[in-house]
C-alpha positions as CSV (number, residue, x, y, z in Angstrom):
1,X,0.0,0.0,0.0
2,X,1.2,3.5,-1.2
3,X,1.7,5.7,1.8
4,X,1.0,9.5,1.1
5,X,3.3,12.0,2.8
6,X,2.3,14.9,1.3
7,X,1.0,18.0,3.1
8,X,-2.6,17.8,2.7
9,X,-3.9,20.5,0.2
10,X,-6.8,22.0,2.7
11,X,-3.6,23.6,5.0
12,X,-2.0,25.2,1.6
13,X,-5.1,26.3,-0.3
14,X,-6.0,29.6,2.1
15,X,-9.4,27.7,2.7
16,X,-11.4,28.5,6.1
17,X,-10.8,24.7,7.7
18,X,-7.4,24.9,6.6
19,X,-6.8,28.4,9.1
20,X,-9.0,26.6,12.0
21,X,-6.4,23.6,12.2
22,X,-3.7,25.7,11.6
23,X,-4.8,28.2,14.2
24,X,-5.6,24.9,16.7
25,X,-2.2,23.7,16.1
26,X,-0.2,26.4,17.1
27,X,-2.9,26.7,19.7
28,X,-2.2,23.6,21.4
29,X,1.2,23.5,21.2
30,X,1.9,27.3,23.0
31,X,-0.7,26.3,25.7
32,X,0.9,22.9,26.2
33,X,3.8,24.2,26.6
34,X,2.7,26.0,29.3
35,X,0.1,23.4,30.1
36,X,1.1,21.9,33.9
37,X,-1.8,20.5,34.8
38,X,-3.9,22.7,37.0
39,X,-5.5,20.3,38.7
40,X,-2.9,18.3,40.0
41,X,-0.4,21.3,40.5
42,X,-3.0,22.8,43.1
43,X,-2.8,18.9,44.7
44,X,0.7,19.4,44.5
45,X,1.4,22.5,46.3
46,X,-1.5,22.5,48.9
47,X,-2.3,18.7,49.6
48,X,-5.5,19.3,49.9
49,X,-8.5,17.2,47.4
50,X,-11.2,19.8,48.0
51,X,-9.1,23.1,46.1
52,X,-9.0,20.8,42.6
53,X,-12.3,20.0,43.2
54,X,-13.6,23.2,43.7
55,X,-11.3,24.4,41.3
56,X,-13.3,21.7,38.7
57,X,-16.4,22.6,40.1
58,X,-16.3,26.4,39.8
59,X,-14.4,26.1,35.9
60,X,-17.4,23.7,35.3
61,X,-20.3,26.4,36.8
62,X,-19.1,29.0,35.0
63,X,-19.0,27.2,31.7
64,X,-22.9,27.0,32.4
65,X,-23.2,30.7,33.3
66,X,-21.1,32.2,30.5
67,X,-22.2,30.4,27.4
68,X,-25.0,32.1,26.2
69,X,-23.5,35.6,26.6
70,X,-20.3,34.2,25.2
71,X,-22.1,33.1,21.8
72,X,-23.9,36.7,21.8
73,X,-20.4,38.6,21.7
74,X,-19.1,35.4,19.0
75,X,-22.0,36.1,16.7
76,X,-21.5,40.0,17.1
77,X,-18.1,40.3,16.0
78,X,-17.8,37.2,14.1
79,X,-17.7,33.4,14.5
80,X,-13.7,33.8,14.5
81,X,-13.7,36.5,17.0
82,X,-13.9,33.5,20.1
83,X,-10.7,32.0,18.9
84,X,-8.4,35.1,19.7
85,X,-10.5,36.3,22.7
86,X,-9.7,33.3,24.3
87,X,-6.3,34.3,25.2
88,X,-7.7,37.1,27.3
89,X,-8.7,34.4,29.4
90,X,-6.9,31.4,29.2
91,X,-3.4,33.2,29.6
92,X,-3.6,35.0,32.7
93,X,-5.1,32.2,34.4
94,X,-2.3,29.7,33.8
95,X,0.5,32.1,34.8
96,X,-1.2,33.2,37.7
97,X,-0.9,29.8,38.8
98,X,2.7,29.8,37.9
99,X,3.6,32.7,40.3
100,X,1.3,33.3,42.7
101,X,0.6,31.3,46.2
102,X,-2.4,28.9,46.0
103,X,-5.0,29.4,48.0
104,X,-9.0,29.8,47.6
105,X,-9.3,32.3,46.7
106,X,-6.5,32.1,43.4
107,X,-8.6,28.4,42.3
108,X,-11.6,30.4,42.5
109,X,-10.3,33.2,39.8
110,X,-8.4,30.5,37.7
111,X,-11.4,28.3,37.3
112,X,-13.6,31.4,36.4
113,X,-10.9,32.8,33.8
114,X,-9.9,29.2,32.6
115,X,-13.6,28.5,31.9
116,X,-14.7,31.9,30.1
117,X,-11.5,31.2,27.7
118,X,-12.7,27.5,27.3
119,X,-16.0,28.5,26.3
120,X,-15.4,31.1,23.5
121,X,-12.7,28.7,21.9
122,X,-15.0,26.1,21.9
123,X,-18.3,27.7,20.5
124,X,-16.1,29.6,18.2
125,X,-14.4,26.2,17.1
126,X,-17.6,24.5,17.1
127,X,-19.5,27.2,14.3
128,X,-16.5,27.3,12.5
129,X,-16.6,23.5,11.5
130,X,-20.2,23.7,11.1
131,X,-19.6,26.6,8.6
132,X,-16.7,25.7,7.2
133,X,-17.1,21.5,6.5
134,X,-18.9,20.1,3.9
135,X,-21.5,17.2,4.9
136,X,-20.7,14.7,2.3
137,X,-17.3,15.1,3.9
138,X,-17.4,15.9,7.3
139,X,-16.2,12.7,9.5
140,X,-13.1,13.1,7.6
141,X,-12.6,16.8,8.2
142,X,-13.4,16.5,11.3
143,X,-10.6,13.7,11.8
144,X,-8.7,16.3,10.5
145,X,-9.5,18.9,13.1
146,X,-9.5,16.4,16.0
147,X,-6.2,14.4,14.9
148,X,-3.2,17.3,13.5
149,X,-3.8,19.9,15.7
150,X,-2.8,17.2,18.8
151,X,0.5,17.0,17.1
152,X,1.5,20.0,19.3
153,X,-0.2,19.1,22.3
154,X,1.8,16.0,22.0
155,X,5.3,17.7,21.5
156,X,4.4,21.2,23.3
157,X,5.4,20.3,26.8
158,X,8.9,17.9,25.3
159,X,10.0,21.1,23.5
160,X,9.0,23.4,26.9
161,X,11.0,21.6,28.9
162,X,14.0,21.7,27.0
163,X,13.8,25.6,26.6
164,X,13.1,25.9,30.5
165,X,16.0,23.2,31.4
166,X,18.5,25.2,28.4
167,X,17.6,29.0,29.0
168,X,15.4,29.3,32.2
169,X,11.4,30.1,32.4
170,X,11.5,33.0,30.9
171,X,12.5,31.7,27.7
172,X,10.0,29.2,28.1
173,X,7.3,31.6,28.7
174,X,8.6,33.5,25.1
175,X,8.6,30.6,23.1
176,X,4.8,30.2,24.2
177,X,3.8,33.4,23.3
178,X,5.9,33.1,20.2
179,X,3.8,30.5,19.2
180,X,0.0,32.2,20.0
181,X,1.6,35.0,18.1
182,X,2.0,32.5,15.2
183,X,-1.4,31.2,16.0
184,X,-3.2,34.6,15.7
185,X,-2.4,34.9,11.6
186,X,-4.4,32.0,10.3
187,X,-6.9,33.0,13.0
188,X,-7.5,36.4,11.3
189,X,-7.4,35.1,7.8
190,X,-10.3,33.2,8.8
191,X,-13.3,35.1,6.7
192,X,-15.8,36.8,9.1
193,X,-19.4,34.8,9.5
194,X,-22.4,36.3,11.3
195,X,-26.2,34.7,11.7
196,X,-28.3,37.9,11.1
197,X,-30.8,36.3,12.5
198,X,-31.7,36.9,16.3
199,X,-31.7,33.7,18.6
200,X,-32.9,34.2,22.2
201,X,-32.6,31.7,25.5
202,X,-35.3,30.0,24.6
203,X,-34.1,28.8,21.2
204,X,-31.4,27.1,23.1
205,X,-34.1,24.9,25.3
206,X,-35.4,24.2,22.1
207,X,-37.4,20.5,22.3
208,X,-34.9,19.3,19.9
209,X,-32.1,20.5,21.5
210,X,-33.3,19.0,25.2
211,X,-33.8,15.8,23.2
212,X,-30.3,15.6,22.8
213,X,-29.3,16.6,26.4
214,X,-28.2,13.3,27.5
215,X,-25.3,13.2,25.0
216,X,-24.2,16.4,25.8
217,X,-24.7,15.7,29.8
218,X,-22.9,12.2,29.2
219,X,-19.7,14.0,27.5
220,X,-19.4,16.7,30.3
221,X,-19.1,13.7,33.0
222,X,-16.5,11.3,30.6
223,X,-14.5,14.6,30.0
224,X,-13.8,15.3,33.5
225,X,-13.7,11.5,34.3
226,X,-11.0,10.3,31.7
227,X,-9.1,13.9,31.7
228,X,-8.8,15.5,35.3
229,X,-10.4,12.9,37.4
230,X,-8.0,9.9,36.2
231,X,-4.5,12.3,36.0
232,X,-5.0,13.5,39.5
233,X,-5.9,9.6,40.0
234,X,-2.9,8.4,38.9
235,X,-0.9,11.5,40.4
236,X,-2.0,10.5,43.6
237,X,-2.2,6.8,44.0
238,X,0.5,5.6,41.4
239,X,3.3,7.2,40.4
240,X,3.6,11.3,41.1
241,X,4.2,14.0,37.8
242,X,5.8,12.2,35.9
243,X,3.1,9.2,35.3
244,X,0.5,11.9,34.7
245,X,2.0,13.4,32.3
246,X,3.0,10.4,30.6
247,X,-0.9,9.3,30.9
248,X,-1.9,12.1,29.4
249,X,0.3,11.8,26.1
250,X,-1.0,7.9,26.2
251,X,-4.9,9.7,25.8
252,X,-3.5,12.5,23.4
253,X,-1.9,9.7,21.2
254,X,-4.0,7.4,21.5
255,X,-6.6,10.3,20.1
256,X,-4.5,10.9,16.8
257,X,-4.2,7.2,15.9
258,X,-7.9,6.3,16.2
259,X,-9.4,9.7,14.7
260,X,-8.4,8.9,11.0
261,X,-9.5,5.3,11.5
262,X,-12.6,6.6,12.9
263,X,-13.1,9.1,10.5
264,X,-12.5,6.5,7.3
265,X,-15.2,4.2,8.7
266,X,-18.0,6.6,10.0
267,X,-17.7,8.2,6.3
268,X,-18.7,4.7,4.7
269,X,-20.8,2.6,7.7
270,X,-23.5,3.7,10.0
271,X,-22.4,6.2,12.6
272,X,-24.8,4.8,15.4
273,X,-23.0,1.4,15.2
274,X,-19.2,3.2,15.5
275,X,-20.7,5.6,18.5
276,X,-22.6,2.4,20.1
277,X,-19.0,0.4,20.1
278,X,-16.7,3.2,20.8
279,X,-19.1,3.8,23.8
280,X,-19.4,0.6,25.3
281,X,-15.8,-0.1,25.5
282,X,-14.8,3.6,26.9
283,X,-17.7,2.4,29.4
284,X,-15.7,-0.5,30.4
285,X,-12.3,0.9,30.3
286,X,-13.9,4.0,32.8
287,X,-14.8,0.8,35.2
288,X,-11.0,-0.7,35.1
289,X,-9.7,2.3,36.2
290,X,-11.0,1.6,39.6
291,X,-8.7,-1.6,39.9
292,X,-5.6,0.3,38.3
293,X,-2.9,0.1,40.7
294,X,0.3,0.2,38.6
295,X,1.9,2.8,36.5
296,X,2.1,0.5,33.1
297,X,-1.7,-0.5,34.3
298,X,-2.8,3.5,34.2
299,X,-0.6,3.8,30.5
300,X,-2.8,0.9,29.0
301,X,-6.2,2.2,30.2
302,X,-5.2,5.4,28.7
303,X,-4.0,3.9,25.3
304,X,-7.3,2.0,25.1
305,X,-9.8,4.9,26.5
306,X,-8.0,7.3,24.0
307,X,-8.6,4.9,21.1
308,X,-12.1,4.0,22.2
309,X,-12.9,7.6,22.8
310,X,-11.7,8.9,19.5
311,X,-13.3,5.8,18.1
312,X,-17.0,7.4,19.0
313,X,-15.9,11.4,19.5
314,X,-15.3,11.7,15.2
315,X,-18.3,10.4,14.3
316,X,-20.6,12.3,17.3
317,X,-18.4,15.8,16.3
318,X,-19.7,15.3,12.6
319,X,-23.2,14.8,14.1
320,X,-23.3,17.6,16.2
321,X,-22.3,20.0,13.1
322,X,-25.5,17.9,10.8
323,X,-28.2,18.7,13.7
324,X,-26.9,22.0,14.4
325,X,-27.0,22.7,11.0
326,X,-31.0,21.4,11.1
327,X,-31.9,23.9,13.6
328,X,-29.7,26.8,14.3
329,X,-25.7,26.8,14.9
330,X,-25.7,28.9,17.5
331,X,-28.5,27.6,19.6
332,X,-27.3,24.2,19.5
333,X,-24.0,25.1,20.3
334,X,-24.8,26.9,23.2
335,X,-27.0,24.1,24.5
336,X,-24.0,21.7,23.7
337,X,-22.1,23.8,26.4
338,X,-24.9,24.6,28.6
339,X,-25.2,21.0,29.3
340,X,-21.9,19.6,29.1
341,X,-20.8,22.3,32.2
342,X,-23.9,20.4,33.7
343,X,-22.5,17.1,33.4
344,X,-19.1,18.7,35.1
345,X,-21.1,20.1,37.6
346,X,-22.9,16.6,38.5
347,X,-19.3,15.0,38.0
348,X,-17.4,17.3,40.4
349,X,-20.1,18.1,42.9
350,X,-20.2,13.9,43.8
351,X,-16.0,14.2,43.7
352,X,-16.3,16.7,46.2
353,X,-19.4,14.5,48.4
354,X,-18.1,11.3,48.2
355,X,-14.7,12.7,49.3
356,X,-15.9,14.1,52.1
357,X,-17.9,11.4,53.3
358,X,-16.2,8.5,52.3
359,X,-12.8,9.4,51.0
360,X,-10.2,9.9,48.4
361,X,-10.2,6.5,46.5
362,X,-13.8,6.3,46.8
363,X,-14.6,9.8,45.8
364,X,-12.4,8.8,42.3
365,X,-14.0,5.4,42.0
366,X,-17.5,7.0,42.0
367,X,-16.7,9.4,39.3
368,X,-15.4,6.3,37.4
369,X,-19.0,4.7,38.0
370,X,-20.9,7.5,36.8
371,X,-18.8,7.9,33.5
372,X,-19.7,4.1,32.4
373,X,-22.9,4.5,33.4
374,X,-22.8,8.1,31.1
375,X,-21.5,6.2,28.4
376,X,-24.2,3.8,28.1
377,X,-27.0,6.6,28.6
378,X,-25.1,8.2,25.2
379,X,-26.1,5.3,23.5
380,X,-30.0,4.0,24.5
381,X,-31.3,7.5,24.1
382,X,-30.5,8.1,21.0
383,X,-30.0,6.9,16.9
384,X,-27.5,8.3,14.8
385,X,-27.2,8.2,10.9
């Protein structure tokens, strides 16, 4: 079989997709570089499960508060406009965790700042593929989006180090900006898109849109569960910083391998069938994590929750885009983050409970529960193409 190394034509040909993973890759790597993880690095310093946990909790309430207002501003000044104003956010809150003491009252503004960034990225992300993809060939382009840009999430935090260990933080800290600098010119060459048309509050609890609540719920509790839940997991119980952060490249590679694969299949089979699988084994990987006790145990539960995550992710980002495209972008969208932040909220509020009650191990095993239990729920309460 001929293997194709060429660069593919959609990041040479000026077109709008082409700027979005361009823009996302440059994204990812500057942020990455920068990109301790804030969870465990308040565990870390202060020893104490309830500041992460609030930390989640707060970044996840304020996704929920924010959105609607955030998509308001996006569709004012243009569905690009999120990408850029993102930094505004997103960079003060991780260097103030850098070099400030960490108390309260410093989680509390990091999760608020963190989350506001989060959300315009991802809504301005989000209407961008919708705009910008073409149906007949979306699974693929959305492999696209979901697969390069990771390239320099993977290799952001390798080439940070190096800078930091050859010529000190600071030079770390310009090579990061150096690279959202870079990120900021296919951003802007991205043509400007505004929906004329007004949407209001209630659009968003549209019946369609609360019909597809459980999927959006269910993601919200997997994406804390496999992401911040199971690195401060393994942080804690197996092996320290440097497991985590190996466990986290496992997921992020495990993402790039299985989104083309995912992507060639969902374009030529039924998506329901890929979505029902990928599902059902993230499900059961999310219930093996409670019996992980070894550092090579925590790096194969990532490899095969990344693969079986990305194996169902393609196929549901191409989805989202057809539906939202079948009522209205920006309503959907919004609803997509209004209810995922829910699913957080759910997801960090037992953390916090169960902790307090019963304890660390049982406070992650119950989080680990109720993602395998969201996974299934994905599945029965809905039918994809």
């Amino acid at each position: 079989m001929k293997i194709n190394l060429s660069v593919p034509k959609f990041l040479t040909d000026g077109s709008d997709f082409g700027q979005l993973v361009l823009y996302e890759f440059f994204k990812n790597f500057a942020l990455s570089i920068l990109g301790i993880f804030i969870p465990i690095l308040i565990y870390s310093e202060t020893q104490n499960l309830m500041l992460p946990g609030i930390y989640l909790l707060l970044k996840a309430s304020t996704g929920f508060v924010v959105s609607y207002p955030v998509m308001k501003i996006i569709n004012r000044y243009g569905f690009r406009s999120g990408l850029t104003a993102s930094y505004i956010f997103l960079l003060p809150s991780v260097l103030l965790i850098y070099l400030l003491e960490i108390d309260l009252l410093l989680v509390s503004a990091v999760g608020v700042l963190y989350s506001i960034g989060v959300t315009f990225h991802t809504e301005s992300k989000d209407l961008e593929f919708a705009e910008d993809s073409r149906k007949d060939n979306r699974d693929i382009q959305a492999a696209h989006l979901n697969a390069l840009p990771n390239i320099g999430r993977l290799f952001g935090p390798a080439i940070g180090g190096l800078v930091s260990a050859w010529a000190g933080f600071s030079a770390m800290l310009m090579t990061a900006l150096l690279a959202i600098i870079i990120s900021l010119i296919p951003a802007m060459k991205i043509n400007i898109k505004h929906k004329k048309r007004e949407y209001s509050l209630k659009s968003v609890f549209s019946r369609k849109n609360l019909q597809y609540s459980p999927v959006f719920l269910s993601r919200g509790a997997q994406a804390y569960a496999s992401v911040a839940i199971f690195s401060l997991f393994t942080y804690i119980f197996i092996a320290g910083n440097f497991a985590s952060g190996l466990v986290r490249s496992m997921d992020t590679l495990g993402f790039m391998v299985m989104a083309y694969f995912s992507g060639y299949i969902a374009s030529r089979h039924s998506r329901f069938s890929i979505i029902a699988v990928g599902a059902f084994i993230a499900g059961a990987t999310y219930l093996l994590r409670i019996a992980v006790t070894t550092a090579i145990e925590a790096f194969l539960i990532s490899i095969v929750g990344g693969l079986a995550f990305k194996m169902y992710d393609i196929p549901l980002f191409s989805d989202f885009a057809d539906r939202a495209e079948a009522v209205e972008e920006r309503s959907f969208y919004t609803a997509k983050k209004m209810f995922n932040s829910l699913g957080k909220i759910l997801t960090a509020t037992l953390f916090i409970g169960v902790a307090i009650v019963l304890g660390k191990r049982s406070a992650f095993n119950a989080v680990f529960i109720l993602a395998a239990i969201s996974a299934g729920i994905m599945t029965v309460t809905q039918r994809y193409r």
